[in-house]
Amino acid sequence: MTPTLLLATDLSHECHAAFSRAIRLAADSGARLDILHVTDPWLPEAAVTPVRSAIEAEIEGTIDHLCATHGVARPELQIQLIAGDAYAEIVREAYERGTQLAILGTHRKHGQADLVNGTTLSRVLRRAPCPVLSITHKADFRWHDVLVPIDFSLASRYILKEVLTRLPGVRLTLLHAWDMPVSRELSADSGYRRWREQERARLRQQLERELERLMSELDTEPDIELVVEQGDPTEVLLNRLVQQPPDLLALGSHGRLGIGQRAPSSLMERLLSEARCDLMLCRTW
């Protein structure tokens, strides 16, 4: 069966980058590209035919333009227009088509996490059966630097395997944060500082052994840097994204993300609000 990518687009300016990335990914992988546009279910019957024709023409024109821009052949594709709720239709199509990867544009409100919670993108990220890409940047370049937060749980091992399988040849930074709350008085103690460095070294050795074991299972030798930092995992990740932003952040949808929480301060809402890079989220269970 031919691998399938699902691009969900509303044809807005914000979704152009996702359209561009989808064309490039389909060309690079040989996958079929299914393009989904969800229309207003309350559209008057008399307006349906001309609106559908205009949308299809816009999609066809965008495909031709992007293929010429990237210098790639037109991929095998299917255009689907469906009336309904955008979030529900995107997730339903992903299930029915056995989609390997869903690609969405982003209408992120930078620095306004409360406006991200409940958006179509946020809801699809939580419910889709396949990895979901949230695209911010145009596909003028291939991803080179990919950041993967890890704790070597089953979830983080799964996302690492997904990245290595789907994105061969990228440079990986594996970020592990270990949190050890300590009082200000103790943090200045030389004995504590010495213990902290010993603990960091021990933890790094343990992680390196786990990483070596995983790479032997996958039979691959990618370009990998392991970074171990002390601090709250959420803050360590967000600080890293500000100081050394990657091309792509890839992570799994397990507990630390706050997936399913209604609080806008959960990590997923903060990432959608604050991250200045493309995101890939893999549902791990």
PDB file of C-alpha atoms in Angstrom, residues 79-193:
ATOM      1  CA  ILE A  79      -8.199  16.493  -3.413  1.00  0.00           C
ATOM      2  CA  GLN A  80     -11.148  16.125  -1.049  1.00  0.00           C
ATOM      3  CA  LEU A  81     -13.667  18.803  -0.103  1.00  0.00           C
ATOM      4  CA  ILE A  82     -15.938  17.946   2.827  1.00  0.00           C
ATOM      5  CA  ALA A  83     -18.560  19.992   4.656  1.00  0.00           C
ATOM      6  CA  GLY A  84     -18.441  19.784   8.429  1.00  0.00           C
ATOM      7  CA  ASP A  85     -16.472  20.619  11.544  1.00  0.00           C
ATOM      8  CA  ALA A  86     -12.795  21.001  10.628  1.00  0.00           C
ATOM      9  CA  TYR A  87     -11.337  19.203  13.643  1.00  0.00           C
ATOM     10  CA  ALA A  88     -13.706  16.229  13.436  1.00  0.00           C
ATOM     11  CA  GLU A  89     -13.322  15.780   9.677  1.00  0.00           C
ATOM     12  CA  ILE A  90      -9.518  15.931   9.788  1.00  0.00           C
ATOM     13  CA  VAL A  91      -9.332  13.265  12.494  1.00  0.00           C
ATOM     14  CA  ARG A  92     -11.960  11.085  10.780  1.00  0.00           C
ATOM     15  CA  GLU A  93     -10.120  11.241   7.451  1.00  0.00           C
ATOM     16  CA  ALA A  94      -6.834  10.361   9.162  1.00  0.00           C
ATOM     17  CA  TYR A  95      -8.435   7.222  10.604  1.00  0.00           C
ATOM     18  CA  GLU A  96     -10.263   6.183   7.428  1.00  0.00           C
ATOM     19  CA  ARG A  97      -7.291   6.681   5.110  1.00  0.00           C
ATOM     20  CA  GLY A  98      -4.736   5.022   7.367  1.00  0.00           C
ATOM     21  CA  THR A  99      -2.699   8.208   7.167  1.00  0.00           C
ATOM     22  CA  GLN A 100       0.985   7.905   8.070  1.00  0.00           C
ATOM     23  CA  LEU A 101       1.442  11.625   8.734  1.00  0.00           C
ATOM     24  CA  ALA A 102      -0.948  14.582   9.031  1.00  0.00           C
ATOM     25  CA  ILE A 103       0.257  18.078   8.136  1.00  0.00           C
ATOM     26  CA  LEU A 104      -1.441  21.271   9.305  1.00  0.00           C
ATOM     27  CA  GLY A 105      -0.718  24.933   9.031  1.00  0.00           C
ATOM     28  CA  THR A 106      -0.669  26.977  12.170  1.00  0.00           C
ATOM     29  CA  HIS A 107      -2.634  29.999  13.303  1.00  0.00           C
ATOM     30  CA  ARG A 108      -0.546  30.326  16.442  1.00  0.00           C
ATOM     31  CA  LYS A 109      -1.053  33.265  18.752  1.00  0.00           C
ATOM     32  CA  HIS A 110       2.522  33.778  19.935  1.00  0.00           C
ATOM     33  CA  GLY A 111       2.670  34.467  23.642  1.00  0.00           C
ATOM     34  CA  GLN A 112      -1.106  33.982  24.052  1.00  0.00           C
ATOM     35  CA  ALA A 113      -1.552  30.399  25.218  1.00  0.00           C
ATOM     36  CA  ASP A 114      -5.159  30.999  26.248  1.00  0.00           C
ATOM     37  CA  LEU A 115      -6.048  31.657  22.588  1.00  0.00           C
ATOM     38  CA  VAL A 116      -4.462  28.386  21.460  1.00  0.00           C
ATOM     39  CA  ASN A 117      -6.360  25.989  23.712  1.00  0.00           C
ATOM     40  CA  GLY A 118      -9.364  24.582  21.837  1.00  0.00           C
ATOM     41  CA  THR A 119      -8.193  25.522  18.330  1.00  0.00           C
ATOM     42  CA  THR A 120      -8.492  23.048  15.451  1.00  0.00           C
ATOM     43  CA  LEU A 121      -4.737  22.418  15.556  1.00  0.00           C
ATOM     44  CA  SER A 122      -4.685  21.811  19.310  1.00  0.00           C
ATOM     45  CA  ARG A 123      -7.605  19.380  19.090  1.00  0.00           C
ATOM     46  CA  VAL A 124      -6.177  17.465  16.125  1.00  0.00           C
ATOM     47  CA  LEU A 125      -2.830  17.129  17.896  1.00  0.00           C
ATOM     48  CA  ARG A 126      -4.622  15.484  20.813  1.00  0.00           C
ATOM     49  CA  ARG A 127      -6.838  13.104  18.838  1.00  0.00           C
ATOM     50  CA  ALA A 128      -5.162  12.126  15.554  1.00  0.00           C
ATOM     51  CA  PRO A 129      -4.108   8.458  15.244  1.00  0.00           C
ATOM     52  CA  CYS A 130      -0.870   9.351  13.443  1.00  0.00           C
ATOM     53  CA  PRO A 131       2.017  11.785  13.936  1.00  0.00           C
ATOM     54  CA  VAL A 132       0.958  15.386  13.282  1.00  0.00           C
ATOM     55  CA  LEU A 133       3.146  18.156  11.901  1.00  0.00           C
ATOM     56  CA  SER A 134       2.381  21.759  12.803  1.00  0.00           C
ATOM     57  CA  ILE A 135       4.205  23.869  10.235  1.00  0.00           C
ATOM     58  CA  THR A 136       5.343  27.438  10.789  1.00  0.00           C
ATOM     59  CA  HIS A 137       8.193  27.905   8.307  1.00  0.00           C
ATOM     60  CA  LYS A 138       8.205  27.568   4.526  1.00  0.00           C
ATOM     61  CA  ALA A 139       9.906  24.509   3.065  1.00  0.00           C
ATOM     62  CA  ASP A 140      12.732  26.533   1.513  1.00  0.00           C
ATOM     63  CA  PHE A 141      15.106  24.109   3.237  1.00  0.00           C
ATOM     64  CA  ARG A 142      15.067  20.550   4.480  1.00  0.00           C
ATOM     65  CA  TRP A 143      15.058  20.034   8.218  1.00  0.00           C
ATOM     66  CA  HIS A 144      18.598  19.571   9.514  1.00  0.00           C
ATOM     67  CA  ASP A 145      18.430  20.205  13.275  1.00  0.00           C
ATOM     68  CA  VAL A 146      15.784  18.214  15.146  1.00  0.00           C
ATOM     69  CA  LEU A 147      15.299  18.475  18.912  1.00  0.00           C
ATOM     70  CA  VAL A 148      13.838  15.491  20.769  1.00  0.00           C
ATOM     71  CA  PRO A 149      13.189  15.698  24.553  1.00  0.00           C
ATOM     72  CA  ILE A 150      13.845  12.249  26.038  1.00  0.00           C
ATOM     73  CA  ASP A 151      13.575  10.379  29.312  1.00  0.00           C
ATOM     74  CA  PHE A 152      13.976   6.894  27.776  1.00  0.00           C
ATOM     75  CA  SER A 153      10.447   5.977  28.710  1.00  0.00           C
ATOM     76  CA  LEU A 154       8.582   3.853  26.157  1.00  0.00           C
ATOM     77  CA  ALA A 155       7.026   7.059  24.843  1.00  0.00           C
ATOM     78  CA  SER A 156      10.300   8.873  24.209  1.00  0.00           C
ATOM     79  CA  ARG A 157      11.867   5.747  22.665  1.00  0.00           C
ATOM     80  CA  TYR A 158       8.889   5.579  20.314  1.00  0.00           C
ATOM     81  CA  ILE A 159       9.179   9.191  19.163  1.00  0.00           C
ATOM     82  CA  LEU A 160      12.925   8.805  18.636  1.00  0.00           C
ATOM     83  CA  LYS A 161      12.291   5.759  16.465  1.00  0.00           C
ATOM     84  CA  GLU A 162       9.652   7.684  14.497  1.00  0.00           C
ATOM     85  CA  VAL A 163      12.056  10.553  13.826  1.00  0.00           C
ATOM     86  CA  LEU A 164      14.894   8.276  12.728  1.00  0.00           C
ATOM     87  CA  THR A 165      12.547   6.328  10.453  1.00  0.00           C
ATOM     88  CA  ARG A 166      10.792   9.305   8.870  1.00  0.00           C
ATOM     89  CA  LEU A 167      13.661  11.793   8.758  1.00  0.00           C
ATOM     90  CA  PRO A 168      16.881   9.968   7.888  1.00  0.00           C
ATOM     91  CA  GLY A 169      19.995  12.104   7.699  1.00  0.00           C
ATOM     92  CA  VAL A 170      18.933  14.822  10.152  1.00  0.00           C
ATOM     93  CA  ARG A 171      21.106  15.982  13.051  1.00  0.00           C
ATOM     94  CA  LEU A 172      19.470  15.061  16.367  1.00  0.00           C
ATOM     95  CA  THR A 173      19.783  16.812  19.698  1.00  0.00           C
ATOM     96  CA  LEU A 174      18.433  14.663  22.522  1.00  0.00           C
ATOM     97  CA  LEU A 175      17.522  16.790  25.532  1.00  0.00           C
ATOM     98  CA  HIS A 176      17.172  15.208  28.969  1.00  0.00           C
ATOM     99  CA  ALA A 177      16.200  17.336  31.973  1.00  0.00           C
ATOM    100  CA  TRP A 178      16.562  16.091  35.536  1.00  0.00           C
ATOM    101  CA  ASP A 179      14.845  18.031  38.260  1.00  0.00           C
ATOM    102  CA  MET A 180      16.361  18.204  41.756  1.00  0.00           C
ATOM    103  CA  PRO A 181      14.741  21.038  43.747  1.00  0.00           C
ATOM    104  CA  VAL A 182      17.179  22.452  46.268  1.00  0.00           C
ATOM    105  CA  SER A 183      17.272  25.372  48.682  1.00  0.00           C
ATOM    106  CA  ARG A 184      19.323  28.466  47.904  1.00  0.00           C
ATOM    107  CA  GLU A 185      21.584  27.781  50.899  1.00  0.00           C
ATOM    108  CA  LEU A 186      22.404  24.257  49.761  1.00  0.00           C
ATOM    109  CA  SER A 187      23.003  25.285  46.151  1.00  0.00           C
ATOM    110  CA  ALA A 188      26.002  27.363  47.286  1.00  0.00           C
ATOM    111  CA  ASP A 189      27.571  24.451  49.180  1.00  0.00           C
ATOM    112  CA  SER A 190      30.711  23.017  47.551  1.00  0.00           C
ATOM    113  CA  GLY A 191      29.788  19.483  48.584  1.00  0.00           C
ATOM    114  CA  TYR A 192      26.416  19.774  46.898  1.00  0.00           C
ATOM    115  CA  ARG A 193      27.949  21.185  43.728  1.00  0.00           C
TER     116      ARG A 193
END
